[in-house]
Amino acid sequence: MKNIHRNTFLFTLLSLTLLLTLLLNISFGQVSIPVKEVFKSLFGGVAEKDTWEYIIVNFRLPKSITAILVGVGLSISGLLMQTLFRNPLAGPYVLGLSSGSSLGVAFVILGAGLLPAVFSQFLLSSYGIILASCMGSLLVLLLILIVSQRLRDTMSILIVGLMFSSFTGAIVSVLSYFSTAEQLQKYTFWSMGSIGNLSWQNISLLTLSIVIGLGISLLTLKSLDALLLGENYARSLGLNIKKARYNIIIATSILAGSITAFAGPIAFIGLAVPHLSKLLFQTSNHRTLFWSTILIGAIIMLFCDTVSQMPGFEFTLPINAITSIVGAPVVIWLIVRKKSIQ
């Protein structure tokens, strides 16, 4: 009973914190908008100035929604991977899915000059980059699924994922070596990650992908609790290990692949947030961790985006750099406090 009251209090606190960070994220930027005007605009009213209303609806709100989707998707991906591999350092990047997306984009941006003008023009558009990223992630997923049929040990799959990451990274390095300065600059900007250039149509597609990924993740919660006790024990409980593993990998690839396609590679969110969630709620129950990870992931990503906007300045820092600056010390601190990590 005491834990139920404690969890209720924490979930209420996190929900209020999420609302506050959302308002502050929309309020801060090159043009500062009072929080009360943001609140009025979001909840049915009209902001005092037309320019504020235009900025909120067309720029700040889409970016904030994208930040929430990215934080939620990557955090849940990390939670799934860490439980599947029973490794606190596992995450969507470890399986090589994000690296596969990066490879697809690298082929398009750095190798478009080798294709006919008609194809290269389409591939270099936003839709072409998104398509290439999804194809790269899907290719790595299929390779991992093929390999996983021959491997029973999830740790071996983890190592295979690391090898895929190294392999795709090496190919990107080779492509970079033969690229022009203009191509290399464009790929570098994409790899820094950005959540500010998505249209409402793109956000709708990303939302649909995240909802599908979260839906599959919800179906795996019981399996995740069983896997925490070890594969042999989970098998003795009647769990179909292979089916559970496939569902977890598919959910992770949909979440991580779609986010990388639309926002570029975003580091450390998937790794750090599940640990923060476990530390705050002091539980390994995935029915609790699932919702707490969603809330904390959204809050952390909104916080990082607010910092990247550099309130009072006219420039915006790469979001990937901010998540690394915030996430790396958190992970180091958590590893030092290893006793607190499940």
mmCIF file of C-alpha atoms in Angstrom:
data_model
loop_
_atom_site.group_PDB
_atom_site.id
_atom_site.type_symbol
_atom_site.label_atom_id
_atom_site.label_comp_id
_atom_site.label_asym_id
_atom_site.label_seq_id
_atom_site.Cartn_x
_atom_site.Cartn_y
_atom_site.Cartn_z
ATOM 1 C CA MET A 1 0.000 0.000 0.000
ATOM 2 C CA LYS A 2 2.883 2.328 0.867
ATOM 3 C CA ASN A 3 4.478 1.723 -2.563
ATOM 4 C CA ILE A 4 1.177 2.446 -4.331
ATOM 5 C CA HIS A 5 0.887 5.845 -2.614
ATOM 6 C CA ARG A 6 4.554 6.569 -3.338
ATOM 7 C CA ASN A 7 4.194 5.660 -7.034
ATOM 8 C CA THR A 8 1.007 7.698 -7.336
ATOM 9 C CA PHE A 9 2.801 10.703 -5.869
ATOM 10 C CA LEU A 10 5.799 10.242 -8.203
ATOM 11 C CA PHE A 11 3.617 9.826 -11.301
ATOM 12 C CA THR A 12 1.661 12.960 -10.385
ATOM 13 C CA LEU A 13 4.899 14.877 -9.797
ATOM 14 C CA LEU A 14 6.361 13.693 -13.127
ATOM 15 C CA SER A 15 3.173 14.606 -15.003
ATOM 16 C CA LEU A 16 3.221 18.137 -13.576
ATOM 17 C CA THR A 17 6.962 18.412 -14.344
ATOM 18 C CA LEU A 18 6.278 17.334 -17.928
ATOM 19 C CA LEU A 19 3.627 20.039 -18.310
ATOM 20 C CA LEU A 20 5.989 22.655 -16.835
ATOM 21 C CA THR A 21 8.937 21.665 -19.078
ATOM 22 C CA LEU A 22 6.601 21.717 -22.099
ATOM 23 C CA LEU A 23 5.477 25.276 -21.308
ATOM 24 C CA LEU A 24 9.072 26.429 -20.679
ATOM 25 C CA ASN A 25 10.290 24.708 -23.865
ATOM 26 C CA ILE A 26 7.724 26.580 -25.953
ATOM 27 C CA SER A 27 8.312 29.825 -24.057
ATOM 28 C CA PHE A 28 12.112 29.988 -24.430
ATOM 29 C CA GLY A 29 13.941 30.689 -27.674
ATOM 30 C CA GLN A 30 15.236 33.532 -29.790
ATOM 31 C CA VAL A 31 11.852 35.218 -29.241
ATOM 32 C CA SER A 32 10.824 34.931 -25.593
ATOM 33 C CA ILE A 33 7.086 34.345 -25.064
ATOM 34 C CA PRO A 34 5.515 34.678 -21.575
ATOM 35 C CA VAL A 35 4.487 31.321 -20.113
ATOM 36 C CA LYS A 36 0.920 32.528 -19.480
ATOM 37 C CA GLU A 37 0.576 33.387 -23.198
ATOM 38 C CA VAL A 38 1.859 29.921 -24.115
ATOM 39 C CA PHE A 39 -0.608 28.343 -21.684
ATOM 40 C CA LYS A 40 -3.438 30.446 -23.132
ATOM 41 C CA SER A 41 -2.529 29.520 -26.712
ATOM 42 C CA LEU A 42 -2.287 25.785 -25.968
ATOM 43 C CA PHE A 43 -5.569 25.557 -24.084
ATOM 44 C CA GLY A 44 -8.009 27.192 -26.440
ATOM 45 C CA GLY A 45 -7.197 30.884 -26.092
ATOM 46 C CA VAL A 46 -5.346 33.269 -28.378
ATOM 47 C CA ALA A 47 -1.953 34.767 -27.548
ATOM 48 C CA GLU A 48 -1.738 38.528 -27.040
ATOM 49 C CA LYS A 49 0.364 39.040 -30.187
ATOM 50 C CA ASP A 50 -0.267 37.450 -33.591
ATOM 51 C CA THR A 51 3.471 36.820 -34.033
ATOM 52 C CA TRP A 52 3.559 34.818 -30.778
ATOM 53 C CA GLU A 53 0.591 32.739 -31.934
ATOM 54 C CA TYR A 54 2.287 32.118 -35.301
ATOM 55 C CA ILE A 55 5.589 31.104 -33.665
ATOM 56 C CA ILE A 56 3.880 28.767 -31.198
ATOM 57 C CA VAL A 57 1.671 26.982 -33.725
ATOM 58 C CA ASN A 58 4.143 26.738 -36.614
ATOM 59 C CA PHE A 59 7.532 26.350 -34.901
ATOM 60 C CA ARG A 60 7.620 25.824 -31.125
ATOM 61 C CA LEU A 61 4.729 23.357 -30.682
ATOM 62 C CA PRO A 62 5.810 20.980 -33.534
ATOM 63 C CA LYS A 63 9.350 20.951 -32.127
ATOM 64 C CA SER A 64 8.140 20.251 -28.587
ATOM 65 C CA ILE A 65 5.904 17.400 -29.765
ATOM 66 C CA THR A 66 8.837 15.950 -31.714
ATOM 67 C CA ALA A 67 11.045 16.194 -28.603
ATOM 68 C CA ILE A 68 8.431 14.308 -26.557
ATOM 69 C CA LEU A 69 8.084 11.589 -29.209
ATOM 70 C CA VAL A 70 11.873 11.212 -29.494
ATOM 71 C CA GLY A 71 12.333 11.061 -25.716
ATOM 72 C CA VAL A 72 9.531 8.536 -25.273
ATOM 73 C CA GLY A 73 10.584 6.268 -28.150
ATOM 74 C CA LEU A 74 14.309 6.140 -27.386
ATOM 75 C CA SER A 75 13.756 5.665 -23.646
ATOM 76 C CA ILE A 76 11.410 2.723 -24.139
ATOM 77 C CA SER A 77 13.854 1.239 -26.671
ATOM 78 C CA GLY A 78 16.591 1.413 -24.050
ATOM 79 C CA LEU A 79 14.365 -0.184 -21.385
ATOM 80 C CA LEU A 80 13.511 -3.082 -23.709
ATOM 81 C CA MET A 81 17.134 -3.683 -24.715
ATOM 82 C CA GLN A 82 18.514 -3.516 -21.161
ATOM 83 C CA THR A 83 16.019 -6.109 -19.959
ATOM 84 C CA LEU A 84 16.384 -8.368 -23.003
ATOM 85 C CA PHE A 85 20.175 -8.467 -22.709
ATOM 86 C CA ARG A 86 20.185 -8.063 -18.913
ATOM 87 C CA ASN A 87 22.923 -5.530 -19.489
ATOM 88 C CA PRO A 88 22.740 -1.956 -18.090
ATOM 89 C CA LEU A 89 24.733 -0.644 -21.061
ATOM 90 C CA ALA A 90 22.446 -2.077 -23.772
ATOM 91 C CA GLY A 91 20.392 0.291 -25.928
ATOM 92 C CA PRO A 92 19.034 0.801 -29.423
ATOM 93 C CA TYR A 93 22.460 1.895 -30.629
ATOM 94 C CA VAL A 94 24.059 -1.341 -29.458
ATOM 95 C CA LEU A 95 21.956 -3.439 -31.819
ATOM 96 C CA GLY A 96 23.211 -1.323 -34.711
ATOM 97 C CA LEU A 97 19.746 -0.117 -35.753
ATOM 98 C CA SER A 98 20.697 3.554 -35.526
ATOM 99 C CA SER A 99 23.958 2.791 -37.304
ATOM 100 C CA GLY A 100 21.966 1.092 -40.070
ATOM 101 C CA SER A 101 19.843 4.227 -40.427
ATOM 102 C CA SER A 102 22.996 6.354 -40.567
ATOM 103 C CA LEU A 103 24.432 4.099 -43.261
ATOM 104 C CA GLY A 104 21.295 4.481 -45.383
ATOM 105 C CA VAL A 105 21.471 8.269 -45.101
ATOM 106 C CA ALA A 106 25.217 8.230 -45.802
ATOM 107 C CA PHE A 107 24.625 6.303 -49.036
ATOM 108 C CA VAL A 108 22.088 8.911 -50.114
ATOM 109 C CA ILE A 109 23.974 12.059 -49.129
ATOM 110 C CA LEU A 110 27.531 10.961 -49.846
ATOM 111 C CA GLY A 111 26.815 8.701 -52.820
ATOM 112 C CA ALA A 112 24.044 10.630 -54.595
ATOM 113 C CA GLY A 113 26.550 12.084 -57.053
ATOM 114 C CA LEU A 114 27.040 8.616 -58.574
ATOM 115 C CA LEU A 115 23.328 8.305 -59.482
ATOM 116 C CA PRO A 116 21.364 9.888 -62.383
ATOM 117 C CA ALA A 117 20.181 13.432 -61.658
ATOM 118 C CA VAL A 118 16.496 12.423 -61.388
ATOM 119 C CA PHE A 119 17.164 9.827 -58.681
ATOM 120 C CA SER A 120 19.704 11.915 -56.785
ATOM 121 C CA GLN A 121 17.286 14.879 -56.652
ATOM 122 C CA PHE A 122 14.584 12.735 -55.041
ATOM 123 C CA LEU A 123 16.966 10.925 -52.685
ATOM 124 C CA LEU A 124 18.440 14.197 -51.414
ATOM 125 C CA SER A 125 14.963 15.497 -50.508
ATOM 126 C CA SER A 126 13.566 15.066 -46.975
ATOM 127 C CA TYR A 127 11.459 12.109 -48.076
ATOM 128 C CA GLY A 128 14.471 10.451 -49.714
ATOM 129 C CA ILE A 129 16.558 10.760 -46.548
ATOM 130 C CA ILE A 130 13.721 9.393 -44.402
ATOM 131 C CA LEU A 131 13.217 6.484 -46.800
ATOM 132 C CA ALA A 132 16.947 5.706 -46.843
ATOM 133 C CA SER A 133 17.148 5.817 -43.053
ATOM 134 C CA CYS A 134 14.219 3.425 -42.636
ATOM 135 C CA MET A 135 15.671 1.057 -45.234
ATOM 136 C CA GLY A 136 19.039 1.044 -43.461
ATOM 137 C CA SER A 137 17.441 0.280 -40.099
ATOM 138 C CA LEU A 138 15.237 -2.418 -41.643
ATOM 139 C CA LEU A 139 18.242 -4.048 -43.352
ATOM 140 C CA VAL A 140 20.152 -4.295 -40.067
ATOM 141 C CA LEU A 141 17.015 -5.616 -38.347
ATOM 142 C CA LEU A 142 16.625 -8.375 -40.944
ATOM 143 C CA LEU A 143 20.303 -9.332 -40.614
ATOM 144 C CA ILE A 144 19.984 -9.480 -36.811
ATOM 145 C CA LEU A 145 16.834 -11.573 -37.068
ATOM 146 C CA ILE A 146 18.619 -14.023 -39.406
ATOM 147 C CA VAL A 147 21.628 -14.242 -37.070
ATOM 148 C CA SER A 148 19.443 -14.547 -33.954
ATOM 149 C CA GLN A 149 17.869 -17.721 -35.375
ATOM 150 C CA ARG A 150 21.272 -19.383 -34.992
ATOM 151 C CA LEU A 151 22.098 -17.911 -31.585
ATOM 152 C CA ARG A 152 20.378 -18.837 -28.323
ATOM 153 C CA ASP A 153 22.403 -16.544 -26.109
ATOM 154 C CA THR A 154 21.159 -12.946 -26.101
ATOM 155 C CA MET A 155 24.660 -11.761 -25.184
ATOM 156 C CA SER A 156 25.906 -13.126 -28.517
ATOM 157 C CA ILE A 157 23.235 -11.076 -30.309
ATOM 158 C CA LEU A 158 24.463 -8.037 -28.401
ATOM 159 C CA ILE A 159 27.994 -8.652 -29.682
ATOM 160 C CA VAL A 160 26.680 -9.137 -33.226
ATOM 161 C CA GLY A 161 24.891 -5.788 -32.916
ATOM 162 C CA LEU A 162 28.161 -4.134 -31.898
ATOM 163 C CA MET A 163 29.876 -5.683 -34.924
ATOM 164 C CA PHE A 164 27.138 -4.340 -37.210
ATOM 165 C CA SER A 165 27.706 -0.893 -35.708
ATOM 166 C CA SER A 166 31.447 -1.124 -36.390
ATOM 167 C CA PHE A 167 30.835 -2.445 -39.911
ATOM 168 C CA THR A 168 28.396 0.306 -40.871
ATOM 169 C CA GLY A 169 30.647 2.922 -39.257
ATOM 170 C CA ALA A 170 33.564 1.726 -41.376
ATOM 171 C CA ILE A 171 31.516 1.981 -44.594
ATOM 172 C CA VAL A 172 30.417 5.510 -43.665
ATOM 173 C CA SER A 173 34.091 6.426 -43.102
ATOM 174 C CA VAL A 174 35.024 5.115 -46.555
ATOM 175 C CA LEU A 175 32.146 7.046 -48.170
ATOM 176 C CA SER A 176 33.191 10.182 -46.271
ATOM 177 C CA TYR A 177 36.764 9.871 -47.547
ATOM 178 C CA PHE A 178 35.616 10.003 -51.188
ATOM 179 C CA SER A 179 32.970 12.711 -50.668
ATOM 180 C CA THR A 180 33.074 16.384 -51.494
ATOM 181 C CA ALA A 181 33.188 19.026 -48.762
ATOM 182 C CA GLU A 182 29.556 19.967 -49.488
ATOM 183 C CA GLN A 183 28.322 16.361 -49.161
ATOM 184 C CA LEU A 184 30.330 15.818 -46.001
ATOM 185 C CA GLN A 185 28.938 19.007 -44.457
ATOM 186 C CA LYS A 186 25.347 17.973 -45.194
ATOM 187 C CA TYR A 187 25.861 14.513 -43.665
ATOM 188 C CA THR A 188 27.597 16.006 -40.614
ATOM 189 C CA PHE A 189 24.641 18.334 -39.956
ATOM 190 C CA TRP A 190 22.199 15.400 -40.213
ATOM 191 C CA SER A 191 24.326 13.282 -37.854
ATOM 192 C CA MET A 192 24.189 16.063 -35.231
ATOM 193 C CA GLY A 193 20.458 15.435 -34.925
ATOM 194 C CA SER A 194 17.632 17.950 -35.260
ATOM 195 C CA ILE A 195 14.042 18.001 -34.071
ATOM 196 C CA GLY A 196 13.116 21.437 -35.361
ATOM 197 C CA ASN A 197 12.481 20.942 -39.062
ATOM 198 C CA LEU A 198 9.578 18.505 -39.122
ATOM 199 C CA SER A 199 6.282 19.421 -40.770
ATOM 200 C CA TRP A 200 2.948 18.424 -39.223
ATOM 201 C CA GLN A 201 2.722 15.659 -41.843
ATOM 202 C CA ASN A 202 6.090 14.253 -40.767
ATOM 203 C CA ILE A 203 5.087 14.514 -37.102
ATOM 204 C CA SER A 204 1.918 12.533 -37.875
ATOM 205 C CA LEU A 205 3.982 9.770 -39.480
ATOM 206 C CA LEU A 206 6.417 9.760 -36.564
ATOM 207 C CA THR A 207 3.527 9.655 -34.068
ATOM 208 C CA LEU A 208 2.006 6.679 -35.877
ATOM 209 C CA SER A 209 5.354 4.829 -35.771
ATOM 210 C CA ILE A 210 5.825 5.565 -32.056
ATOM 211 C CA VAL A 211 2.273 4.432 -31.229
ATOM 212 C CA ILE A 212 2.837 1.137 -33.084
ATOM 213 C CA GLY A 213 6.184 0.611 -31.334
ATOM 214 C CA LEU A 214 4.702 1.392 -27.909
ATOM 215 C CA GLY A 215 1.743 -0.901 -28.606
ATOM 216 C CA ILE A 216 4.064 -3.849 -29.314
ATOM 217 C CA SER A 217 6.138 -2.903 -26.249
ATOM 218 C CA LEU A 218 3.035 -3.032 -24.027
ATOM 219 C CA LEU A 219 2.436 -6.617 -25.157
ATOM 220 C CA THR A 220 5.940 -7.610 -24.010
ATOM 221 C CA LEU A 221 5.761 -6.290 -20.413
ATOM 222 C CA LYS A 222 4.912 -9.669 -18.891
ATOM 223 C CA SER A 223 7.723 -11.290 -20.903
ATOM 224 C CA LEU A 224 10.183 -8.627 -19.742
ATOM 225 C CA ASP A 225 9.416 -9.333 -16.077
ATOM 226 C CA ALA A 226 10.003 -13.054 -16.705
ATOM 227 C CA LEU A 227 13.257 -12.421 -18.629
ATOM 228 C CA LEU A 228 14.666 -10.520 -15.643
ATOM 229 C CA LEU A 229 14.833 -13.867 -13.813
ATOM 230 C CA GLY A 230 16.893 -15.472 -16.587
ATOM 231 C CA GLU A 231 15.988 -17.272 -19.800
ATOM 232 C CA ASN A 232 15.925 -20.744 -18.219
ATOM 233 C CA TYR A 233 13.566 -19.629 -15.456
ATOM 234 C CA ALA A 234 11.422 -17.716 -17.973
ATOM 235 C CA ARG A 235 11.231 -20.839 -20.140
ATOM 236 C CA SER A 236 10.162 -22.875 -17.101
ATOM 237 C CA LEU A 237 7.290 -20.400 -16.641
ATOM 238 C CA GLY A 238 6.084 -21.265 -20.141
ATOM 239 C CA LEU A 239 7.423 -18.172 -21.883
ATOM 240 C CA ASN A 240 8.175 -18.549 -25.595
ATOM 241 C CA ILE A 241 11.659 -17.001 -25.534
ATOM 242 C CA LYS A 242 12.053 -16.755 -29.312
ATOM 243 C CA LYS A 243 8.683 -15.044 -29.817
ATOM 244 C CA ALA A 244 9.318 -12.639 -26.927
ATOM 245 C CA ARG A 245 12.760 -11.808 -28.301
ATOM 246 C CA TYR A 246 11.359 -11.122 -31.788
ATOM 247 C CA ASN A 247 8.627 -8.852 -30.417
ATOM 248 C CA ILE A 248 11.138 -6.860 -28.365
ATOM 249 C CA ILE A 249 13.537 -6.478 -31.301
ATOM 250 C CA ILE A 250 10.738 -5.467 -33.685
ATOM 251 C CA ALA A 251 9.383 -2.880 -31.212
ATOM 252 C CA THR A 252 12.870 -1.474 -30.675
ATOM 253 C CA SER A 253 13.655 -1.268 -34.377
ATOM 254 C CA ILE A 254 10.378 0.523 -35.153
ATOM 255 C CA LEU A 255 10.958 3.053 -32.357
ATOM 256 C CA ALA A 256 14.678 3.659 -32.928
ATOM 257 C CA GLY A 257 14.535 3.432 -36.739
ATOM 258 C CA SER A 258 11.675 5.897 -37.194
ATOM 259 C CA ILE A 259 13.184 8.388 -34.739
ATOM 260 C CA THR A 260 16.608 8.246 -36.398
ATOM 261 C CA ALA A 261 14.952 8.732 -39.783
ATOM 262 C CA PHE A 262 13.102 11.878 -38.751
ATOM 263 C CA ALA A 263 15.425 13.428 -36.151
ATOM 264 C CA GLY A 264 18.863 11.945 -36.821
ATOM 265 C CA PRO A 265 20.880 9.884 -34.334
ATOM 266 C CA ILE A 266 20.204 11.038 -30.744
ATOM 267 C CA ALA A 267 22.635 9.660 -28.178
ATOM 268 C CA PHE A 268 22.361 8.651 -24.495
ATOM 269 C CA ILE A 269 18.585 9.137 -24.021
ATOM 270 C CA GLY A 270 17.901 5.429 -24.550
ATOM 271 C CA LEU A 271 20.763 4.501 -22.244
ATOM 272 C CA ALA A 272 20.336 6.920 -19.335
ATOM 273 C CA VAL A 273 16.563 7.325 -18.894
ATOM 274 C CA PRO A 274 15.711 3.689 -17.950
ATOM 275 C CA HIS A 275 18.347 3.853 -15.189
ATOM 276 C CA LEU A 276 16.897 7.101 -13.856
ATOM 277 C CA SER A 277 13.458 5.515 -13.873
ATOM 278 C CA LYS A 278 14.646 2.446 -11.917
ATOM 279 C CA LEU A 279 16.506 4.651 -9.472
ATOM 280 C CA LEU A 280 13.496 6.905 -8.838
ATOM 281 C CA PHE A 281 10.837 4.197 -8.494
ATOM 282 C CA GLN A 282 13.087 1.533 -6.897
ATOM 283 C CA THR A 283 11.373 -1.285 -8.779
ATOM 284 C CA SER A 284 11.975 -3.766 -11.580
ATOM 285 C CA ASN A 285 8.272 -4.160 -12.396
ATOM 286 C CA HIS A 286 7.919 -3.231 -16.061
ATOM 287 C CA ARG A 287 4.285 -2.162 -15.726
ATOM 288 C CA THR A 288 5.593 0.675 -13.539
ATOM 289 C CA LEU A 289 8.860 1.230 -15.410
ATOM 290 C CA PHE A 290 7.095 1.481 -18.781
ATOM 291 C CA TRP A 291 5.051 4.549 -17.816
ATOM 292 C CA SER A 292 7.741 6.141 -15.660
ATOM 293 C CA THR A 293 10.298 5.786 -18.459
ATOM 294 C CA ILE A 294 7.874 7.439 -20.886
ATOM 295 C CA LEU A 295 7.396 10.453 -18.594
ATOM 296 C CA ILE A 296 11.087 10.850 -17.675
ATOM 297 C CA GLY A 297 12.196 10.392 -21.310
ATOM 298 C CA ALA A 298 9.838 13.150 -22.463
ATOM 299 C CA ILE A 299 10.968 15.475 -19.641
ATOM 300 C CA ILE A 300 14.701 14.909 -20.271
ATOM 301 C CA MET A 301 14.347 15.425 -24.016
ATOM 302 C CA LEU A 302 12.351 18.650 -23.552
ATOM 303 C CA PHE A 303 14.976 19.867 -21.059
ATOM 304 C CA CYS A 304 17.816 19.104 -23.522
ATOM 305 C CA ASP A 305 15.956 20.888 -26.321
ATOM 306 C CA THR A 306 15.361 23.927 -24.093
ATOM 307 C CA VAL A 307 19.086 24.087 -23.292
ATOM 308 C CA SER A 308 20.023 23.672 -26.980
ATOM 309 C CA GLN A 309 17.881 26.703 -27.851
ATOM 310 C CA MET A 310 20.215 28.841 -25.718
ATOM 311 C CA PRO A 311 17.605 31.300 -24.353
ATOM 312 C CA GLY A 312 18.771 34.862 -24.990
ATOM 313 C CA PHE A 313 21.082 33.879 -27.855
ATOM 314 C CA GLU A 314 20.439 33.861 -31.613
ATOM 315 C CA PHE A 315 21.822 30.402 -32.304
ATOM 316 C CA THR A 316 20.824 26.825 -31.513
ATOM 317 C CA LEU A 317 23.249 24.099 -30.467
ATOM 318 C CA PRO A 318 23.034 20.564 -31.972
ATOM 319 C CA ILE A 319 20.598 18.529 -29.881
ATOM 320 C CA ASN A 320 22.827 15.440 -30.091
ATOM 321 C CA ALA A 321 25.659 17.357 -28.404
ATOM 322 C CA ILE A 322 23.358 18.440 -25.551
ATOM 323 C CA THR A 323 21.992 14.923 -24.935
ATOM 324 C CA SER A 324 25.583 13.638 -24.800
ATOM 325 C CA ILE A 325 26.669 16.382 -22.394
ATOM 326 C CA VAL A 326 23.687 15.687 -20.127
ATOM 327 C CA GLY A 327 23.559 11.907 -20.566
ATOM 328 C CA ALA A 328 27.227 10.880 -20.305
ATOM 329 C CA PRO A 329 27.782 12.171 -16.721
ATOM 330 C CA VAL A 330 24.481 10.568 -15.676
ATOM 331 C CA VAL A 331 25.555 7.173 -17.037
ATOM 332 C CA ILE A 332 29.002 7.464 -15.389
ATOM 333 C CA TRP A 333 27.384 8.405 -12.069
ATOM 334 C CA LEU A 334 24.972 5.498 -12.334
ATOM 335 C CA ILE A 335 27.752 3.027 -13.125
ATOM 336 C CA VAL A 336 29.730 4.255 -10.099
ATOM 337 C CA ARG A 337 26.593 3.647 -8.029
ATOM 338 C CA LYS A 338 26.335 0.163 -9.486
ATOM 339 C CA LYS A 339 24.538 -1.194 -6.455
ATOM 340 C CA SER A 340 21.588 0.989 -7.332
ATOM 341 C CA ILE A 341 21.358 -0.369 -10.877
ATOM 342 C CA GLN A 342 19.197 -3.422 -11.349
#
